[in-house]
Coordinates of C-alpha atoms and ligand atoms in Angstrom, one line a residue:
M1 CA 78.2 132.4 -11.2
Y2 CA 75.1 134.2 -9.9
S3 CA 74.6 136.9 -7.2
V4 CA 71.8 136.9 -4.7
T5 CA 70.1 140.2 -4.1
N6 CA 68.1 141.8 -1.2
L7 CA 64.4 142.2 -1.5
I8 CA 63.4 145.6 -0.2
D9 CA 60.0 147.2 -0.7
G10 CA 59.1 144.6 -3.3
E11 CA 62.2 145.1 -5.4
A12 CA 65.2 142.9 -5.9
V13 CA 68.2 145.2 -5.1
A14 CA 71.9 144.4 -5.1
S15 CA 73.8 145.4 -2.0
Q16 CA 76.2 148.4 -2.6
S17 CA 78.2 147.7 0.6
G18 CA 81.2 146.4 -1.3
R19 CA 81.3 143.4 1.2
E20 CA 80.6 140.0 -0.3
S21 CA 80.6 136.3 0.8
A22 CA 80.9 133.3 -1.5
I23 CA 78.3 130.6 -2.0
F24 CA 79.5 127.1 -2.7
N25 CA 78.1 123.9 -4.1
P26 CA 78.9 121.5 -1.2
A27 CA 78.8 118.5 -3.6
T28 CA 81.7 119.9 -5.7
G29 CA 83.4 122.4 -3.5
E30 CA 83.0 125.0 -6.4
Q31 CA 82.0 128.6 -5.8
I32 CA 78.7 129.0 -7.6
G33 CA 77.5 132.4 -6.4
T34 CA 78.2 135.6 -4.4
L35 CA 76.2 137.3 -1.8
G36 CA 76.3 141.0 -1.0
L37 CA 76.5 141.6 2.7
S38 CA 74.2 144.5 3.6
S39 CA 75.5 147.7 5.2
D40 CA 73.7 149.3 8.2
A41 CA 72.3 151.9 5.8
E42 CA 70.7 149.1 3.7
I43 CA 69.3 147.4 6.7
N44 CA 67.9 150.7 8.0
Q45 CA 66.3 151.3 4.6
A46 CA 64.6 147.9 4.8
V47 CA 63.3 148.6 8.3
A48 CA 62.0 152.0 7.2
C49 CA 60.1 150.4 4.3
A50 CA 58.6 147.8 6.7
K51 CA 57.7 150.5 9.2
A52 CA 56.0 152.5 6.4
A53 CA 54.0 149.5 5.3
F54 CA 52.9 148.6 8.8
P55 CA 49.8 150.8 9.4
A56 CA 48.0 149.8 6.2
W57 CA 48.9 146.2 6.6
A58 CA 47.8 146.1 10.3
A59 CA 44.5 147.7 9.2
T60 CA 44.0 145.1 6.5
P61 CA 41.2 142.7 7.5
P62 CA 42.6 139.3 8.6
A63 CA 40.4 137.5 6.1
K64 CA 42.1 139.6 3.3
R65 CA 45.6 138.8 4.7
A66 CA 44.6 135.1 4.8
R67 CA 43.4 135.2 1.2
I68 CA 47.0 136.1 0.2
M69 CA 48.2 133.1 2.2
F70 CA 45.8 130.9 0.3
A71 CA 47.3 132.1 -3.0
Y72 CA 50.8 131.6 -1.5
A73 CA 50.0 128.0 -0.5
A74 CA 48.9 127.3 -4.1
L75 CA 52.1 128.9 -5.5
V76 CA 54.4 127.0 -3.2
R77 CA 52.7 123.7 -4.0
E78 CA 53.0 124.5 -7.7
R79 CA 56.7 125.5 -7.4
A80 CA 57.7 122.9 -4.8
D81 CA 60.2 121.2 -7.1
D82 CA 61.9 124.5 -8.0
I83 CA 62.1 125.4 -4.3
A84 CA 63.6 122.0 -3.5
R85 CA 66.2 122.5 -6.2
E86 CA 67.2 125.9 -4.8
I87 CA 67.6 124.3 -1.4
S88 CA 69.7 121.4 -2.6
R89 CA 72.0 123.4 -4.9
E90 CA 73.4 125.4 -2.0
H91 CA 72.7 123.1 1.0
G92 CA 73.5 119.8 -0.6
K93 CA 70.6 117.7 0.8
T94 CA 68.9 115.2 -1.4
H95 CA 66.0 116.4 -3.6
D96 CA 63.4 114.2 -1.7
D97 CA 64.7 115.5 1.6
A98 CA 64.3 119.1 0.3
L99 CA 60.8 118.3 -0.9
G100 CA 60.0 117.1 2.7
E101 CA 61.3 120.5 3.9
V102 CA 58.9 122.3 1.6
A103 CA 56.0 120.1 2.6
R104 CA 56.5 120.9 6.3
A105 CA 56.8 124.6 5.5
M106 CA 53.5 124.3 3.6
E107 CA 51.8 123.1 6.7
V108 CA 52.6 126.5 8.4
I109 CA 51.2 128.4 5.5
E110 CA 48.0 126.4 5.6
Y111 CA 47.8 127.1 9.4
A112 CA 48.4 130.8 8.7
C113 CA 45.3 130.8 6.4
A114 CA 43.2 130.4 9.5
A115 CA 44.2 134.0 10.6
P116 CA 40.6 135.3 11.0
E117 CA 39.8 132.4 13.4
L118 CA 43.2 132.6 15.2
L119 CA 42.9 136.3 15.8
K120 CA 39.3 136.3 17.0
G121 CA 39.0 138.2 20.2
E122 CA 37.0 137.6 23.4
F123 CA 34.1 139.6 24.7
S124 CA 32.3 139.6 28.1
R125 CA 29.1 141.6 28.6
N126 CA 28.2 143.0 32.0
V127 CA 31.5 142.5 33.8
G128 CA 30.0 145.2 36.0
P129 CA 26.8 147.2 35.8
G130 CA 26.6 148.4 32.2
I131 CA 30.2 147.5 31.7
D132 CA 31.6 145.3 28.9
T133 CA 35.1 144.0 28.3
Q134 CA 36.8 142.9 25.1
S135 CA 40.3 141.4 24.6
E136 CA 42.0 141.4 21.3
R137 CA 45.5 140.6 20.0
Q138 CA 47.2 143.4 18.0
P139 CA 50.3 143.1 15.8
L140 CA 53.7 144.4 17.2
G141 CA 55.0 146.3 14.2
V142 CA 58.2 145.4 12.4
V143 CA 59.5 142.0 13.2
A144 CA 62.8 140.4 12.2
G145 CA 63.7 136.7 11.5
I146 CA 67.3 135.4 11.5
T147 CA 67.7 131.9 10.2
P148 CA 70.2 129.0 10.0
F149 CA 71.6 127.1 7.0
N150 CA 70.1 123.7 7.7
F151 CA 66.5 124.3 6.6
P152 CA 67.1 127.3 4.3
A153 CA 63.4 127.5 3.3
M154 CA 61.4 125.9 6.1
V155 CA 62.8 127.8 9.0
P156 CA 62.1 131.2 7.4
M157 CA 58.6 129.8 6.6
W158 CA 58.2 128.8 10.3
M159 CA 58.3 132.6 10.9
F160 CA 57.1 135.0 8.2
P161 CA 53.7 133.5 7.3
M162 CA 52.6 133.6 10.9
A163 CA 54.1 137.0 11.7
I164 CA 52.6 138.6 8.5
V165 CA 49.2 137.1 8.8
C166 CA 49.0 138.4 12.4
G167 CA 49.4 141.9 10.8
N168 CA 53.1 142.6 11.3
T169 CA 55.7 143.5 8.6
F170 CA 58.8 141.4 8.4
I171 CA 62.5 141.6 7.7
L172 CA 64.2 138.2 7.0
K173 CA 68.0 137.7 7.4
P174 CA 68.7 134.3 6.0
S175 CA 71.9 132.2 6.5
E176 CA 74.7 133.6 4.3
R177 CA 75.7 130.0 3.4
D178 CA 72.5 129.1 1.4
P179 CA 70.5 132.3 0.9
S180 CA 68.8 131.6 -2.4
A181 CA 65.9 129.4 -1.3
A182 CA 64.8 131.9 1.3
T183 CA 64.9 134.7 -1.2
F184 CA 62.9 132.7 -3.7
V185 CA 60.1 131.7 -1.3
C186 CA 59.8 135.4 -0.2
Q187 CA 59.6 136.4 -3.9
L188 CA 56.8 133.9 -4.3
L189 CA 54.8 135.6 -1.5
M190 CA 55.2 138.9 -3.3
E191 CA 53.8 137.1 -6.5
A192 CA 50.9 135.9 -4.4
G193 CA 49.9 139.5 -3.9
L194 CA 51.5 140.7 -0.7
P195 CA 51.8 144.5 -0.7
K196 CA 55.3 146.0 -1.1
G197 CA 57.3 146.5 2.1
V198 CA 55.4 143.9 4.1
L199 CA 58.1 141.4 3.6
N200 CA 61.7 142.3 3.0
V201 CA 64.9 140.2 2.8
V202 CA 68.3 141.6 3.8
H203 CA 71.4 139.4 3.4
G204 CA 74.4 139.7 5.7
D205 CA 76.4 138.4 8.5
K206 CA 77.0 139.4 12.2
S207 CA 76.9 143.1 11.5
A208 CA 73.4 142.8 9.8
V209 CA 72.2 140.8 12.8
D210 CA 73.5 143.4 15.3
C211 CA 71.9 146.2 13.3
L212 CA 68.5 144.5 13.5
L213 CA 69.0 143.7 17.2
D214 CA 69.7 147.3 18.1
H215 CA 67.2 148.9 15.8
P216 CA 64.6 150.8 17.8
D217 CA 61.9 150.2 15.1
V218 CA 62.3 146.4 15.2
K219 CA 59.9 145.2 17.9
A220 CA 60.5 141.5 18.0
V221 CA 63.1 139.0 16.8
S222 CA 62.7 135.3 16.0
F223 CA 66.1 133.5 15.8
V224 CA 67.0 129.9 15.0
G225 CA 70.6 128.8 15.0
S226 CA 73.4 127.5 17.3
T227 CA 73.1 127.9 21.1
P228 CA 76.0 130.4 21.6
I229 CA 74.5 132.8 19.0
A230 CA 70.9 132.2 20.2
K231 CA 72.0 133.2 23.7
Y232 CA 73.8 136.3 22.3
V233 CA 70.8 137.3 20.2
Y234 CA 68.4 136.8 23.2
R235 CA 70.6 139.0 25.4
R236 CA 71.3 141.8 23.0
G237 CA 67.7 141.8 21.7
T238 CA 66.1 141.9 25.1
D239 CA 68.6 144.5 26.2
S240 CA 67.0 146.8 23.7
A241 CA 63.5 145.9 25.0
K242 CA 62.5 143.6 22.1
R243 CA 60.5 140.5 22.4
V244 CA 62.9 137.7 21.4
Q245 CA 62.5 134.0 20.8
A246 CA 65.9 132.3 20.1
L247 CA 66.0 128.6 19.4
G248 CA 69.4 126.9 19.7
G249 CA 71.3 123.7 19.2
A250 CA 70.5 120.2 20.3
K251 CA 71.8 116.7 21.3
N252 CA 68.8 114.4 20.9
H253 CA 68.8 111.0 22.6
M254 CA 66.8 108.0 21.6
I255 CA 66.3 105.3 24.3
V256 CA 66.0 101.7 23.0
M257 CA 64.2 99.5 25.5
P258 CA 64.9 95.7 25.5
D259 CA 61.4 95.0 24.3
A260 CA 61.7 97.2 21.2
D261 CA 61.7 95.8 17.7
M262 CA 65.4 96.1 17.0
D263 CA 65.0 96.4 13.2
Q264 CA 62.5 99.2 13.6
A265 CA 64.7 100.9 16.1
A266 CA 67.8 100.6 13.9
D267 CA 65.9 101.9 10.8
A268 CA 64.6 104.8 12.8
L269 CA 68.1 105.6 14.0
M270 CA 69.4 105.5 10.4
G271 CA 66.9 108.0 9.1
A272 CA 67.1 110.3 12.2
G273 CA 70.9 110.0 12.6
Y274 CA 72.1 110.2 9.0
G275 CA 69.3 111.9 7.1
S276 CA 70.4 115.3 5.8
A277 CA 73.9 114.2 6.8
G278 CA 72.9 114.7 10.5
E279 CA 72.5 118.4 10.0
R280 CA 69.0 118.7 11.6
C281 CA 68.3 120.2 15.0
M282 CA 66.0 117.2 15.6
A283 CA 68.6 114.6 14.4
V284 CA 69.1 111.7 16.8
S285 CA 72.8 111.8 17.6
V286 CA 72.8 109.5 20.7
A287 CA 71.2 106.0 21.0
V288 CA 70.8 104.9 24.5
P289 CA 70.4 101.1 24.8
I290 CA 68.9 99.8 28.0
G291 CA 70.9 96.8 29.1
E292 CA 74.0 95.0 27.6
D293 CA 72.0 92.7 25.4
T294 CA 70.1 95.6 23.8
A295 CA 73.4 97.4 23.2
D296 CA 74.9 94.3 21.4
K297 CA 71.8 93.8 19.3
L298 CA 71.7 97.5 18.4
V299 CA 75.3 97.7 17.2
N300 CA 75.0 94.5 15.2
A301 CA 71.8 95.9 13.5
L302 CA 73.3 99.3 12.8
K303 CA 76.9 98.5 11.6
P304 CA 75.9 97.0 8.2
K305 CA 73.3 99.7 7.6
V306 CA 75.8 102.5 8.3
E307 CA 78.4 100.8 6.0
A308 CA 75.8 100.5 3.3
L309 CA 74.6 104.2 3.4
K310 CA 74.2 105.6 -0.1
I311 CA 76.0 108.9 -0.3
G312 CA 75.8 111.3 -3.2
P313 CA 75.0 114.7 -4.6
S314 CA 71.4 115.9 -4.5
T315 CA 71.0 115.1 -8.2
D316 CA 71.6 111.4 -7.5
E317 CA 68.1 110.0 -6.9
T318 CA 69.4 107.0 -5.1
A319 CA 71.4 109.0 -2.5
E320 CA 70.3 108.8 1.1
M321 CA 72.4 111.6 2.3
G322 CA 74.5 114.3 0.7
P323 CA 77.6 116.3 1.7
V324 CA 77.9 118.6 4.8
I325 CA 77.6 122.3 4.3
T326 CA 81.2 123.6 4.2
A327 CA 84.8 122.5 4.2
E328 CA 85.1 123.9 7.7
A329 CA 82.1 121.8 8.9
K330 CA 83.7 118.7 7.4
D331 CA 87.0 119.4 9.2
R332 CA 85.2 120.2 12.5
I333 CA 83.2 116.9 12.4
S334 CA 86.3 114.9 11.5
G335 CA 88.1 116.6 14.4
L336 CA 85.3 115.5 16.8
I337 CA 85.6 111.9 15.5
D338 CA 89.3 112.1 16.2
S339 CA 88.6 113.2 19.7
G340 CA 86.1 110.3 20.2
V341 CA 88.8 107.8 19.3
A342 CA 91.4 109.5 21.5
Q343 CA 89.0 109.6 24.4
G344 CA 88.4 105.8 24.2
A345 CA 85.1 105.3 22.3
D346 CA 84.9 102.4 19.9
L347 CA 84.7 103.7 16.3
V348 CA 82.7 100.9 14.7
V349 CA 82.3 102.6 11.3
D350 CA 84.7 105.4 10.3
G351 CA 83.3 107.9 7.8
R352 CA 86.4 110.2 7.8
G353 CA 88.2 108.8 4.7
F354 CA 85.1 108.8 2.4
S355 CA 85.6 110.1 -1.1
L356 CA 83.1 110.1 -3.9
Q357 CA 84.3 109.5 -7.4
G358 CA 83.9 112.6 -9.6
Y359 CA 83.2 114.7 -6.5
E360 CA 86.6 114.5 -4.7
Q361 CA 86.5 118.2 -3.8
G362 CA 83.0 118.0 -2.3
Y363 CA 82.4 118.2 1.4
F364 CA 81.4 114.5 1.8
L365 CA 81.8 112.4 4.9
G366 CA 80.7 108.8 5.2
G367 CA 78.5 107.8 8.1
S368 CA 80.3 107.2 11.4
L369 CA 79.1 105.0 14.2
F370 CA 80.6 105.0 17.7
D371 CA 79.9 102.4 20.4
K372 CA 80.7 102.5 24.1
V373 CA 80.5 106.3 24.3
S374 CA 80.5 107.7 27.9
P375 CA 79.0 110.9 29.1
E376 CA 82.4 112.6 29.8
M377 CA 83.5 112.4 26.1
D378 CA 83.4 115.5 23.9
I379 CA 81.4 113.6 21.3
Y380 CA 78.7 113.1 23.8
K381 CA 78.7 116.7 25.2
T382 CA 79.0 118.6 21.9
E383 CA 76.5 119.0 19.1
I384 CA 78.4 117.4 16.2
F385 CA 75.9 118.3 13.5
G386 CA 77.2 115.7 11.1
P387 CA 76.6 112.1 10.1
V388 CA 77.9 110.6 13.4
L389 CA 75.8 108.4 15.7
S390 CA 77.0 107.6 19.2
I391 CA 75.7 104.5 21.0
L392 CA 76.1 105.2 24.7
E393 CA 77.4 102.6 27.1
P394 CA 74.4 100.5 28.3
Q395 CA 72.1 102.2 30.9
S396 CA 69.2 101.3 33.1
F397 CA 66.0 103.1 32.3
E398 CA 66.4 105.4 35.3
S399 CA 70.0 106.3 34.6
A400 CA 69.1 107.0 30.9
V401 CA 66.4 109.5 32.0
K402 CA 68.8 111.1 34.5
L403 CA 71.5 111.5 31.8
I404 CA 69.1 113.1 29.3
N405 CA 67.7 115.4 31.9
E406 CA 71.3 116.5 32.9
H407 CA 72.3 117.2 29.3
E408 CA 72.5 121.0 28.6
Y409 CA 70.3 120.6 25.5
G410 CA 66.6 119.7 25.6
N411 CA 65.3 119.9 22.0
G412 CA 64.0 116.5 21.1
T413 CA 64.1 112.9 22.4
A414 CA 62.5 109.5 21.7
I415 CA 61.9 106.2 23.2
F416 CA 61.4 102.9 21.3
T417 CA 59.5 100.4 23.3
R418 CA 56.3 98.2 23.4
N419 CA 56.0 99.0 27.1
G420 CA 53.2 101.6 27.7
D421 CA 54.2 102.2 31.3
A422 CA 57.8 103.0 30.4
A423 CA 56.7 105.3 27.6
R424 CA 54.3 107.1 29.8
K425 CA 56.9 107.5 32.6
F426 CA 59.4 108.7 30.0
S427 CA 57.2 111.4 28.4
S428 CA 56.2 112.7 31.8
A429 CA 59.7 112.8 33.5
I430 CA 61.9 113.8 30.6
E431 CA 63.1 117.4 30.5
V432 CA 63.0 117.9 26.8
G433 CA 60.5 120.0 24.8
M434 CA 59.6 117.5 22.0
V435 CA 59.1 113.8 22.8
G436 CA 58.6 110.8 20.5
V437 CA 57.2 107.5 21.5
N438 CA 58.3 105.1 18.6
V439 CA 58.6 108.3 16.6
P440 CA 62.3 109.2 16.1
I441 CA 61.9 112.9 14.9
P442 CA 58.9 114.3 16.7
V443 CA 58.7 117.6 15.0
P444 CA 55.2 118.9 15.9
V445 CA 52.7 119.6 13.1
A446 CA 51.9 123.2 12.3
F447 CA 48.8 123.4 14.5
H448 CA 50.9 122.5 17.6
S449 CA 54.1 124.6 18.3
F450 CA 57.8 123.7 18.0
G451 CA 60.2 124.4 20.9
G452 CA 63.0 122.9 23.0
W453 CA 63.8 123.3 26.7
K454 CA 67.0 124.2 28.5
R455 CA 69.8 125.6 26.3
S456 CA 67.9 124.6 23.1
S457 CA 65.6 127.6 23.5
F458 CA 65.8 131.1 25.0
G459 CA 62.5 133.0 25.5
S460 CA 59.2 131.8 26.5
H461 CA 57.4 131.1 23.2
G462 CA 57.6 128.2 20.8
I463 CA 57.7 128.8 17.1
Y464 CA 54.7 128.5 14.7
G465 CA 51.3 127.1 15.8
P466 CA 49.3 128.8 18.6
E467 CA 52.5 130.0 20.3
A468 CA 53.3 132.1 17.2
V469 CA 50.0 134.0 17.5
H470 CA 51.0 134.9 21.0
F471 CA 54.6 135.8 20.1
Y472 CA 53.7 138.0 17.1
T473 CA 50.8 139.8 18.8
R474 CA 50.2 141.7 22.0
L475 CA 47.1 141.6 24.1
K476 CA 44.8 144.6 24.4
T477 CA 41.9 144.6 26.7
T478 CA 39.3 147.4 26.5
T479 CA 36.7 148.0 29.2
T480 CA 33.7 150.0 28.0
R481 CA 30.8 151.8 29.7
W482 CA 28.2 154.1 28.0
P483 CA 26.7 157.3 29.6
E484 CA 23.6 155.6 30.9
G485 CA 25.7 153.4 33.3
I486 CA 28.1 156.1 34.6
P487 CA 27.5 156.8 38.3
Q488 CA 27.0 160.4 39.5
G489 CA 30.0 162.1 41.2
A490 CA 33.6 161.2 41.6
V491 CA 34.6 157.7 43.0
F492 CA 37.8 157.5 44.9
T493 CA 37.8 153.9 45.9
F494 CA 39.4 151.2 43.6
P495 CA 36.9 150.1 40.9
S496 CA 35.3 146.8 41.9
Ligands
LIG501 P1 74.5 129.8 13.3 O1 74.2 130.1 14.7 O2 76.0 129.8 12.9 O3 73.8 130.9 12.4 C1 72.5 131.2 12.5 C2 72.2 132.7 12.1 O4 73.0 133.5 12.9 C3 72.7 133.0 10.6 O5 71.8 133.8 10.0 C4 74.0 133.7 10.9 O6 74.3 134.7 9.9 C5 73.8 134.4 12.2 N1 75.1 134.5 12.9 C6 76.2 133.7 12.9 N2 77.1 134.1 13.7 C7 76.7 135.2 14.3 C8 77.2 136.2 15.3 N3 78.5 136.0 15.8 N4 76.5 137.2 15.7 C9 75.2 137.4 15.1 N5 74.7 136.6 14.2 C10 75.4 135.5 13.8 O7 73.8 128.4 13.0 P2 73.9 127.5 11.6 O8 75.3 126.9 11.6 O9 73.5 128.3 10.5 O10 72.8 126.4 11.9 C11 73.0 125.3 12.6 C12 72.6 125.4 14.1 O11 71.2 125.8 14.1 C13 72.7 124.1 14.8 O12 73.2 124.4 16.1 C14 71.3 123.6 14.9 O13 71.0 122.8 16.0 C15 70.5 124.9 15.0 N6 69.2 124.8 14.7 C16 68.2 124.8 15.7 C17 66.9 124.6 15.3 C18 65.8 124.6 16.4 O14 64.7 124.7 16.1 N7 66.2 124.6 17.7 C19 66.5 124.5 14.0 C20 67.5 124.5 13.0 C21 68.8 124.7 13.4

């Protein structure tokens, strides 16, 4: 049994709050660790350290900050296997999937290495007689990040490399369910040469989040998690005049057109629906067949594949998906499957009774597949966040677009087709932030930005990429004139 510590001012420090939460191995159901839940005093201390570190860090040349990111990229590459093991031990995802998470996080670090270019300002000579104007982007100060369980390393790394390279200091509050990977990747950045206090990790639950949201010295908050909490964080953070970006939940649809290659579409749905046990904000949870014939072909192609899913612990190299995160999550997902049956959907493959020999206490579920799902059902309206794929009752292209546009979430979506006209119409009309054409999980690369629409995101900035530079900096524009150009006497009209 291990205990996970905070990281404050460069030191690993155990919380003295006396409050703890348990960390479980989702594959076995055993408690493997404990996590001290920080008190307000401990959070305040971390913010004070970050505040003290800010002036020197903000004054550090961007090229020097970037050099630390180059060293960090090398360390993360070297330790990728160790990071993946930290992720899988507490999250349960397969080792290869965890390595994929590290690879996508690496892209953000590599992008952050371009800080001197990204922070380059603008200059205009002679905007008026003898007058020049320059615009620059300055850091905000202390910034906080609050992250979910499902990408325990990548989502924190969507945030802190960009915030830090822009000249801010950072406080990370990882998910309390799988806090080790986040702590480890932050320790690696300290090893890469980051000065003390620039990056701090505080563990905790709602009270830690509230303390950060109310703290007057925290200037901005990046949040990723479920929609109800995202909305709450956005409200409470903006109430205390912070800049807030809060990314929420999702229900991602994939349209399958009659002309699509049905094997390719079914394979794409398998990976996007059941990879990471469906616990991805970009997981496809709804397949939308266009026409009866497409629906029949799709269910026939999917059924044997779902039945054949290889499920196992992260240490099983042949496993395609692992357990879900907690016993509560398993019960919640099973309850939603019950509701789908009760509300009349056709449960083609039932994953509820699944048990893995030797891992009977683990939080495993088999893959479930519903057919003939209608938009009124709870399994359609709710983010299930588990290995459950729903095939909607057949639609026309127009009714499919309308349904997706009317759904409360708008994170990701995809269309599988050979028809360029349909794909173009879809990507233009669809009210969703990230769109794939024959790409089931269209997570943007690090030099574009990530962000959903509607109730999948609160605030006006996407995460990482160019949007992150805007979120983590504020614009300053300086207009300059030297004595030779100053006119004689007072001028009372508006300068023009
Ligand atoms: P969650 O909302 O339960 O927790 C996220 C964070 O909020 C955690 O750090 C947690 O400690 C904190 N938190 C929880 N309850 C709180 C409360 N009442 N007050 C203040 N803070 C609170 O989310 P989760 O279960 O860890 O993650 C899964 C969710 O995250 C899913 O809905 C998924 O779609 C979403 N997600 C979204 C994206 C995206 O980019 N849009 C990415 C990953 C995950």
